[in-house]
Amino acid sequence: MAHPDATTSTLTPAATTTVAIVGATGYAGQELVRLLARHPRARLTMATGSQATSTPRRLPALTRIWDGEVVPLDLAAVGRAAEVVFLALPEAASAETAPALLDAGARVIDLSGAFRLRDDAARAKWYPATKALPDGVVYGLTEFTAAAIPSARLVSCPGCYPTASLLALQPLAEAGLLAAGSDVIVDAKSGVSGAGKAPSERTHFCENHGSVAAYGLFGHRHTPEIAQALGRDVTFMPHLVPLDRGILSTMYARLVPGTSAAQVRDAIETAHARSPFVRLTGDTLPEIKHVAWSNFCDIGWRVDEASGRVILVSVIDNLIKGAAGQAVQNFNLLIGADERTGLL
Amino acid sequence: MAHPDATTSTLTPAATTTVAIVGATGYAGQELVRLLARHPRARLTMATGSQATSTPRRLPALTRIWDGEVVPLDLAAVGRAAEVVFLALPEAASAETAPALLDAGARVIDLSGAFRLRDDAARAKWYPATKALPDGVVYGLTEFTAAAIPSARLVSCPGCYPTASLLALQPLAEAGLLAAGSDVIVDAKSGVSGAGKAPSERTHFCENHGSVAAYGLFGHRHTPEIAQALGRDVTFMPHLVPLDRGILSTMYARLVPGTSAAQVRDAIETAHARSPFVRLTGDTLPEIKHVAWSNFCDIGWRVDEASGRVILVSVIDNLIKGAAGQAVQNFNLLIGADERTGLL
Amino acid sequence: MAHPDATTSTLTPAATTTVAIVGATGYAGQELVRLLARHPRARLTMATGSQATSTPRRLPALTRIWDGEVVPLDLAAVGRAAEVVFLALPEAASAETAPALLDAGARVIDLSGAFRLRDDAARAKWYPATKALPDGVVYGLTEFTAAAIPSARLVSCPGCYPTASLLALQPLAEAGLLAAGSDVIVDAKSGVSGAGKAPSERTHFCENHGSVAAYGLFGHRHTPEIAQALGRDVTFMPHLVPLDRGILSTMYARLVPGTSAAQVRDAIETAHARSPFVRLTGDTLPEIKHVAWSNFCDIGWRVDEASGRVILVSVIDNLIKGAAGQAVQNFNLLIGADERTGLL
Amino acid sequence: MAHPDATTSTLTPAATTTVAIVGATGYAGQELVRLLARHPRARLTMATGSQATSTPRRLPALTRIWDGEVVPLDLAAVGRAAEVVFLALPEAASAETAPALLDAGARVIDLSGAFRLRDDAARAKWYPATKALPDGVVYGLTEFTAAAIPSARLVSCPGCYPTASLLALQPLAEAGLLAAGSDVIVDAKSGVSGAGKAPSERTHFCENHGSVAAYGLFGHRHTPEIAQALGRDVTFMPHLVPLDRGILSTMYARLVPGTSAAQVRDAIETAHARSPFVRLTGDTLPEIKHVAWSNFCDIGWRVDEASGRVILVSVIDNLIKGAAGQAVQNFNLLIGADERTGLL
């Protein structure tokens, strides 16, 4: 998946890397500030709003963790300030911003969807603002694309739903255990921070408290992203549940006839043998509260050998493993550091 | 489904019927008190705890709605006090209590699972305390069994999950639109009141706030109940979400090849043409907050004709339409009243 | 408090009164629709948005309870449609709308603050859009102003915080039990619906979930309203707590030296001897969940005779007893009906 | 406040100190595990349940952070395993356990109330299980007792409510700015984790969701603790609010006549000039969400010079700054480390 001609990392492994955050006042952006301000291998030199007209402001929850001011976006200044730039922007803004930063010589870690889809037609449909994939783009689902990241120019971090879902499903797909032609169903439940920080009726407290709502049926842009990684169609159905942060994804699939529970376990355990942030809970089903405020993904599953069905359940903190934490994990690989640096 | 020899209703339609509630301090029990205390056709003559040793107590939330005292359970007294007895008990207690009340001449509306399964083997597995189905048992999913209820001796009210799920799925099953041999998946999200009032780690506030948990995988006793009504296997997966009351059920199924979206709509609309508490929202997906504190079930759905898949979403208040409200709806039919009486 | 020259009620007691709701899509407005649609003495003939340019819409949660369309505001049409008009508008809009409706011959029940303050200077400060108090304005804290309401032309319903606080404090003030010159402190905790339906950072789900915030210190406009009723200064401090609907008000005061606990109890019990919606819980402190979705106000208190201090705690549903329910209670008196009509 | 004869710290400052946690499965205990497992100056050698009969178990949320097993309590083994022992026990258990550990030569950091009150009569009333204060007890409200902690044998950590309240009020009391004889009122709102992990009706999800409840009126044992530190009576009123972790304390007091807002600010700023975890927000009132999952205490206030009243609002995470974090902060001073170690 790595771009073959990408320059390999020339950052000195032991040095501190200068980093900047564009879009630092959103939920994912603030998590980035929190993580990078105390990252032993990064020096946060600039944090900006999402626009040139953003009002300068401080982040009260982060006082004494990072006391800088979030300044209006000035791309040239960002390019001068940092070797690595994190983009926590809406995808249209990322689509426009990232190429300019790459041209200026920065390496980019993008949290938006702008560069996730490799297929031109799919990308044109779901992310029309993205003109072309720049050279050196790597899809940064760290557990499966780690080898390509050190040489990436732009790491495109997965969506929160695909992160939770693929860490559980992809091992079965790659082991060839999912029955051909059968349905793969992803029923995901997300906290409201997944809907972003912009105030709307959808994010109003009273519309969510005491309620659950399904949305995006047959039309969420994370669907092609999951399908791309699995190499097959999926049915993906997101729901908003009344909590702040966290995703629980429940996945239903049919196994190739004759697949044993042991084979399923082997496939998952092998895929994650060296995944420091993936914790397998076996037939104990995971809960969001065990991963909230962490970069962990917990995965449990059960196999019904008689019917050939498997159900998997995975949980993440959508703002950390599903956004800022995964971005930092990718950053660690980019600079040649242990992927756990600053995340435990 | 009605027992052919059951005595038809001999209650004078215009009269007030005496009712009693056994198990009045649980969440469903208190809702029954609230609904029956102001029901224009019922006179609540007794409310008891679930045991002979229950401490007498009052219900502070219901002061001035019903100012009686919840007394210890005395079956003989209950039988004398009421023509119709509502049981809001654990299923083992219902299994023991209901036959005695029937013998004493009362008619019974049971909210537990004790009498829901018709198949002896299934019942022996899931509800081992139930010795046999009494004569005159009717499964009270009101919308589909209304005709049998007036002559029932015992109305066995459906579980909360089956109520939400069957009101959406059963019309498709009965219209023959579900593809043979395909999977039917029910992914349900329930508020914590569905786990009952007994304090436990599972119902502790801090274990649920900010979290979602799956439970009961491949082993919830509502699975055979849904399967019985649909006449086919289902995969049923319940989750606890951090809210008090409400269920949202998301259902995934494959249609018989060639089925159109219009056929799906017709099947659902026809089935519910005379369901005063079922509101069809079409391709607007329903939300729990629209039905909380009501006896409504809202159902939305979308059909993907290309792939032959249908997704349905239904919502109910688990304590009302999924328990006390549905019980009162059945009571209304039992006494020959309009099924909406006391429920709007 | 009633205007001496106000026309006494000429509505035939047994008849149905036509009513309209202006501002029917907000939280209080929707509660009004729910209550009035099934009110046995009212006929809801029109519900409008808050502006002439409001988009027509339906209320999905109220389908089959009230199936009308909320139409754009047309004051002349409202005046023709209804004998009594409920205004659930921002205060500036009420200040402008109410006089026009009065001129057109309607009687008005206003839920805003526009007409609550009698003192011209205070009103000019807190509600500058209100030009003058129309003739026939009655402050509608039903429990204490019931006698004046039948002859009111405009009932100005109290704010949610004053309702909760005054029902507990005013009996002590009127009995002369509060020590002169001592502090009266009102620390109130409100659900987020109290902040209104307009999306903002303040009402975003993630800003409230897992949080509590104080606001409005020394500057909330409910302060002069409470002070007006008590005839003394108060310190009022509102907080937002992470729930949808409900207020708990904790009040701290000093008693006249020598006051006994029995005197406090007598004062409260006497004041509410005929208050069907006030439930006194004595030294059992009330909880919001006991009054949610009801028109009740529960009040508990404790007296420390040694120190001469009293603490009172009251709870209401801010959208019902604190808004729509109280408005209907006032409507009932206005039309000569029992004040409980349509509210139990 | 430090015991004059206490042995001064003999722990080598740069070394790693062995620590054990007794009561590691409760909410505060698990936070201690999380903090100490990665503390650069501590080595966690043992974590036990609260009783000799506790079932061994692992902590799923902490997998890969601390993979040890929580073992049954064996006091002799604890004493051998660690130089410093953290007790996260009910106070009666602490009262019995701490002296034995001190006798065995360990130094103890106790999170319970057993050793907080210096007055024998008050302690006998509120903590009757505590027989006597051992030599070398220091009350560990770190910001105000830092000097005494290095030589402590037992650090008695403050309660969560006193921590939040005293960090705001004590500077005014010590500066002599609180009017003599006036009331000091502390109205505190706590998340449900403050009620502990034991399942009960009080901690059931459905009893708290959508509700607020006052409790402990005139009788909470944190009252004498706050009064002890302030040297005057206080009225303390705790409430449970529907969130997991966090306390917001609102405090009302009268100032000595003529006190200016600047004097109040000076007193608070001076007291906290070297408090790394206290963030002063001035007249911006703090919110729980800004301190959740941190060891910070944010304090805001407003002075009304005309009336001589001050209102202060402080927020903490009750499990961190109000329990485990403050205990680690004290541990840091005990071993001669920077008080921020392991807490940022």
Tab-separated table of N, CA and C in Angstrom, chain D residues 48-132:
chain	number	residue	atom	x	y	z
D	48	THR	N	-4.482	-5.655	46.196
D	48	THR	CA	-5.353	-6.629	46.845
D	48	THR	C	-6.785	-6.148	46.856
D	49	GLY	N	-7.697	-7.097	47.055
D	49	GLY	CA	-9.082	-6.748	47.324
D	49	GLY	C	-9.192	-6.156	48.725
D	50	SER	N	-10.407	-5.942	49.153
D	50	SER	CA	-10.571	-5.285	50.449
D	50	SER	C	-10.682	-6.290	51.593
D	51	GLN	N	-10.716	-7.566	51.265
D	51	GLN	CA	-10.867	-8.571	52.320
D	51	GLN	C	-9.995	-9.783	52.042
D	52	ALA	N	-9.740	-10.534	53.109
D	52	ALA	CA	-8.971	-11.772	52.963
D	52	ALA	C	-9.717	-12.780	52.093
D	53	THR	N	-11.033	-12.583	51.989
D	53	THR	CA	-11.835	-13.533	51.229
D	53	THR	C	-12.183	-13.018	49.833
D	54	SER	N	-11.611	-11.903	49.435
D	54	SER	CA	-11.917	-11.383	48.093
D	54	SER	C	-11.491	-12.393	47.034
D	55	THR	N	-12.294	-12.503	45.996
D	55	THR	CA	-11.969	-13.394	44.887
D	55	THR	C	-10.856	-12.768	44.045
D	56	PRO	N	-9.826	-13.541	43.713
D	56	PRO	CA	-8.802	-12.995	42.811
D	56	PRO	C	-9.432	-12.608	41.485
D	57	ARG	N	-8.991	-11.511	40.928
D	57	ARG	CA	-9.553	-11.095	39.636
D	57	ARG	C	-8.590	-10.153	38.928
D	58	ARG	N	-8.817	-10.022	37.651
D	58	ARG	CA	-8.049	-9.061	36.860
D	58	ARG	C	-8.931	-7.851	36.564
D	59	LEU	N	-8.312	-6.796	36.091
D	59	LEU	CA	-9.035	-5.559	35.809
D	59	LEU	C	-9.041	-5.331	34.300
D	60	PRO	N	-10.148	-5.676	33.632
D	60	PRO	CA	-10.123	-5.669	32.162
D	60	PRO	C	-9.802	-4.304	31.553
D	61	ALA	N	-10.256	-3.233	32.195
D	61	ALA	CA	-9.974	-1.922	31.605
D	61	ALA	C	-8.478	-1.604	31.651
D	62	LEU	N	-7.741	-2.298	32.511
D	62	LEU	CA	-6.332	-1.980	32.698
D	62	LEU	C	-5.389	-2.998	32.059
D	63	THR	N	-5.917	-3.915	31.303
D	63	THR	CA	-5.073	-4.870	30.592
D	63	THR	C	-4.011	-4.114	29.792
D	64	ARG	N	-2.798	-4.578	29.886
D	64	ARG	CA	-1.620	-3.967	29.236
D	64	ARG	C	-1.155	-2.683	29.934
D	65	ILE	N	-1.926	-2.185	30.854
D	65	ILE	CA	-1.428	-1.091	31.692
D	65	ILE	C	-0.885	-1.718	32.974
D	66	TRP	N	-1.661	-2.602	33.548
D	66	TRP	CA	-1.194	-3.409	34.674
D	66	TRP	C	-1.853	-4.772	34.547
D	67	ASP	N	-1.057	-5.763	34.297
D	67	ASP	CA	-1.604	-7.087	33.998
D	67	ASP	C	-1.577	-8.019	35.193
D	68	GLY	N	-1.326	-7.463	36.370
D	68	GLY	CA	-1.294	-8.319	37.551
D	68	GLY	C	-2.684	-8.768	37.969
D	69	GLU	N	-2.692	-9.584	38.969
D	69	GLU	CA	-3.956	-10.070	39.503
D	69	GLU	C	-4.209	-9.387	40.843
D	70	VAL	N	-5.453	-8.973	41.045
D	70	VAL	CA	-5.818	-8.444	42.352
D	70	VAL	C	-6.062	-9.643	43.264
D	71	VAL	N	-5.268	-9.737	44.322
D	71	VAL	CA	-5.298	-10.934	45.173
D	71	VAL	C	-6.044	-10.647	46.472
D	72	PRO	N	-6.429	-11.684	47.187
D	72	PRO	CA	-7.076	-11.453	48.479
D	72	PRO	C	-6.116	-10.726	49.427
D	73	LEU	N	-6.696	-10.010	50.366
D	73	LEU	CA	-5.893	-9.215	51.287
D	73	LEU	C	-5.166	-10.101	52.301
D	74	ASP	N	-3.851	-9.939	52.356
D	74	ASP	CA	-3.023	-10.619	53.362
D	74	ASP	C	-2.087	-9.542	53.899
D	75	LEU	N	-2.416	-9.016	55.064
D	75	LEU	CA	-1.714	-7.832	55.558
D	75	LEU	C	-0.216	-8.048	55.706
D	76	ALA	N	0.155	-9.220	56.161
D	76	ALA	CA	1.585	-9.472	56.352
D	76	ALA	C	2.295	-9.423	54.999
D	77	ALA	N	1.666	-10.007	54.011
D	77	ALA	CA	2.280	-9.995	52.679
D	77	ALA	C	2.372	-8.574	52.133
D	78	VAL	N	1.336	-7.783	52.371
D	78	VAL	CA	1.372	-6.394	51.922
D	78	VAL	C	2.550	-5.665	52.570
D	79	GLY	N	2.697	-5.862	53.854
D	79	GLY	CA	3.770	-5.188	54.578
D	79	GLY	C	5.149	-5.580	54.042
D	80	ARG	N	5.276	-6.822	53.625
D	80	ARG	CA	6.551	-7.255	53.062
D	80	ARG	C	6.744	-6.729	51.643
D	81	ALA	N	5.658	-6.520	50.946
D	81	ALA	CA	5.758	-6.223	49.514
D	81	ALA	C	6.092	-4.766	49.221
D	82	ALA	N	5.806	-3.881	50.148
D	82	ALA	CA	5.859	-2.467	49.771
D	82	ALA	C	6.335	-1.573	50.894
D	83	GLU	N	7.056	-0.535	50.503
D	83	GLU	CA	7.456	0.497	51.456
D	83	GLU	C	6.305	1.449	51.754
D	84	VAL	N	5.507	1.703	50.745
D	84	VAL	CA	4.369	2.608	50.914
D	84	VAL	C	3.098	1.871	50.505
D	85	VAL	N	2.097	1.922	51.352
D	85	VAL	CA	0.843	1.216	51.082
D	85	VAL	C	-0.292	2.229	50.958
D	86	PHE	N	-1.018	2.125	49.860
D	86	PHE	CA	-2.217	2.946	49.657
D	86	PHE	C	-3.432	2.152	50.112
D	87	LEU	N	-4.247	2.761	50.954
D	87	LEU	CA	-5.477	2.110	51.407
D	87	LEU	C	-6.684	2.782	50.758
D	88	ALA	N	-7.399	2.017	49.963
D	88	ALA	CA	-8.648	2.513	49.354
D	88	ALA	C	-9.773	1.640	49.881
D	89	LEU	N	-10.068	1.823	51.133
D	89	LEU	CA	-10.973	0.943	51.869
D	89	LEU	C	-12.086	1.754	52.518
D	90	PRO	N	-13.178	1.091	52.897
D	90	PRO	CA	-14.135	1.757	53.776
D	90	PRO	C	-13.432	2.176	55.063
D	91	GLU	N	-13.924	3.220	55.712
D	91	GLU	CA	-13.156	3.782	56.822
D	91	GLU	C	-12.987	2.809	57.978
D	92	ALA	N	-13.977	1.966	58.225
D	92	ALA	CA	-13.819	1.033	59.344
D	92	ALA	C	-12.675	0.058	59.039
D	93	ALA	N	-12.551	-0.356	57.823
D	93	ALA	CA	-11.459	-1.255	57.458
D	93	ALA	C	-10.123	-0.533	57.516
D	94	SER	N	-10.083	0.708	57.086
D	94	SER	CA	-8.843	1.482	57.196
D	94	SER	C	-8.438	1.655	58.652
D	95	ALA	N	-9.437	1.941	59.482
D	95	ALA	CA	-9.145	2.171	60.902
D	95	ALA	C	-8.446	0.966	61.516
D	96	GLU	N	-8.783	-0.201	61.035
D	96	GLU	CA	-8.200	-1.414	61.597
D	96	GLU	C	-6.879	-1.765	60.908
D	97	THR	N	-6.807	-1.505	59.612
D	97	THR	CA	-5.669	-1.956	58.821
D	97	THR	C	-4.446	-1.052	58.971
D	98	ALA	N	-4.671	0.240	58.986
D	98	ALA	CA	-3.541	1.173	58.967
D	98	ALA	C	-2.580	0.974	60.140
D	99	PRO	N	-3.062	0.872	61.379
D	99	PRO	CA	-2.116	0.713	62.493
D	99	PRO	C	-1.237	-0.525	62.336
D	100	ALA	N	-1.810	-1.601	61.842
D	100	ALA	CA	-1.012	-2.819	61.678
D	100	ALA	C	0.093	-2.608	60.651
D	101	LEU	N	-0.217	-1.907	59.594
D	101	LEU	CA	0.802	-1.653	58.572
D	101	LEU	C	1.882	-0.709	59.103
D	102	LEU	N	1.459	0.279	59.859
D	102	LEU	CA	2.448	1.190	60.459
D	102	LEU	C	3.378	0.408	61.391
D	103	ASP	N	2.787	-0.473	62.172
D	103	ASP	CA	3.600	-1.285	63.075
D	103	ASP	C	4.599	-2.140	62.298
D	104	ALA	N	4.184	-2.552	61.102
D	104	ALA	CA	5.076	-3.389	60.288
D	104	ALA	C	6.124	-2.549	59.570
D	105	GLY	N	6.078	-1.236	59.785
D	105	GLY	CA	7.131	-0.401	59.219
D	105	GLY	C	6.787	0.266	57.909
D	106	ALA	N	5.604	0.008	57.400
D	106	ALA	CA	5.221	0.656	56.147
D	106	ALA	C	4.781	2.096	56.417
D	107	ARG	N	4.850	2.895	55.392
D	107	ARG	CA	4.213	4.199	55.451
D	107	ARG	C	2.898	4.076	54.699
D	108	VAL	N	1.904	4.779	55.140
D	108	VAL	CA	0.546	4.547	54.661
D	108	VAL	C	-0.039	5.830	54.073
D	109	ILE	N	-0.686	5.675	52.944
D	109	ILE	CA	-1.480	6.767	52.370
D	109	ILE	C	-2.917	6.284	52.356
D	110	ASP	N	-3.740	6.887	53.207
D	110	ASP	CA	-5.099	6.389	53.416
D	110	ASP	C	-6.095	7.305	52.731
D	111	LEU	N	-6.952	6.700	51.921
D	111	LEU	CA	-7.954	7.503	51.213
D	111	LEU	C	-9.278	7.586	51.967
D	112	SER	N	-9.412	6.891	53.058
D	112	SER	CA	-10.687	6.892	53.784
D	112	SER	C	-10.764	8.066	54.749
D	113	GLY	N	-11.889	8.153	55.441
D	113	GLY	CA	-12.054	9.219	56.414
D	113	GLY	C	-11.547	8.890	57.807
D	114	ALA	N	-11.014	7.694	57.996
D	114	ALA	CA	-10.727	7.215	59.353
D	114	ALA	C	-9.831	8.139	60.157
D	115	PHE	N	-8.910	8.800	59.503
D	115	PHE	CA	-7.912	9.577	60.255
D	115	PHE	C	-7.938	11.066	59.908
D	116	ARG	N	-9.067	11.525	59.391
D	116	ARG	CA	-9.123	12.922	58.945
D	116	ARG	C	-9.421	13.912	60.077
D	117	LEU	N	-10.203	13.512	61.051
D	117	LEU	CA	-10.627	14.463	62.087
D	117	LEU	C	-9.677	14.409	63.276
D	118	ARG	N	-9.198	15.568	63.658
D	118	ARG	CA	-8.252	15.612	64.783
D	118	ARG	C	-8.974	15.626	66.130
D	119	ASP	N	-10.154	16.190	66.153
D	119	ASP	CA	-10.886	16.297	67.409
D	119	ASP	C	-11.445	14.923	67.797
D	120	ASP	N	-11.120	14.500	69.028
D	120	ASP	CA	-11.505	13.150	69.440
D	120	ASP	C	-13.018	12.952	69.449
D	121	ALA	N	-13.728	13.959	69.916
D	121	ALA	CA	-15.179	13.800	70.012
D	121	ALA	C	-15.804	13.718	68.624
D	122	ALA	N	-15.346	14.584	67.729
D	122	ALA	CA	-15.888	14.539	66.368
D	122	ALA	C	-15.564	13.204	65.715
D	123	ARG	N	-14.342	12.742	65.929
D	123	ARG	CA	-13.953	11.470	65.301
D	123	ARG	C	-14.771	10.319	65.874
D	124	ALA	N	-15.001	10.364	67.167
D	124	ALA	CA	-15.790	9.296	67.789
D	124	ALA	C	-17.210	9.270	67.227
D	125	LYS	N	-17.708	10.448	66.871
D	125	LYS	CA	-19.074	10.497	66.352
D	125	LYS	C	-19.151	10.014	64.898
D	126	TRP	N	-18.228	10.505	64.076
D	126	TRP	CA	-18.341	10.261	62.645
D	126	TRP	C	-17.575	9.021	62.188
D	127	TYR	N	-16.507	8.695	62.900
D	127	TYR	CA	-15.682	7.535	62.517
D	127	TYR	C	-15.428	6.691	63.755
D	128	PRO	N	-16.461	6.093	64.282
D	128	PRO	CA	-16.317	5.400	65.570
D	128	PRO	C	-15.336	4.225	65.523
D	129	ALA	N	-15.057	3.714	64.363
D	129	ALA	CA	-14.137	2.567	64.301
D	129	ALA	C	-12.686	2.979	64.525
D	130	THR	N	-12.409	4.245	64.435
D	130	THR	CA	-11.031	4.713	64.615
D	130	THR	C	-10.737	4.873	66.095
D	131	LYS	N	-9.804	4.103	66.583
D	131	LYS	CA	-9.581	4.124	68.044
D	131	LYS	C	-8.788	5.340	68.472
D	132	ALA	N	-7.690	5.612	67.810
D	132	ALA	CA	-6.878	6.779	68.160
D	132	ALA	C	-6.125	7.193	66.904
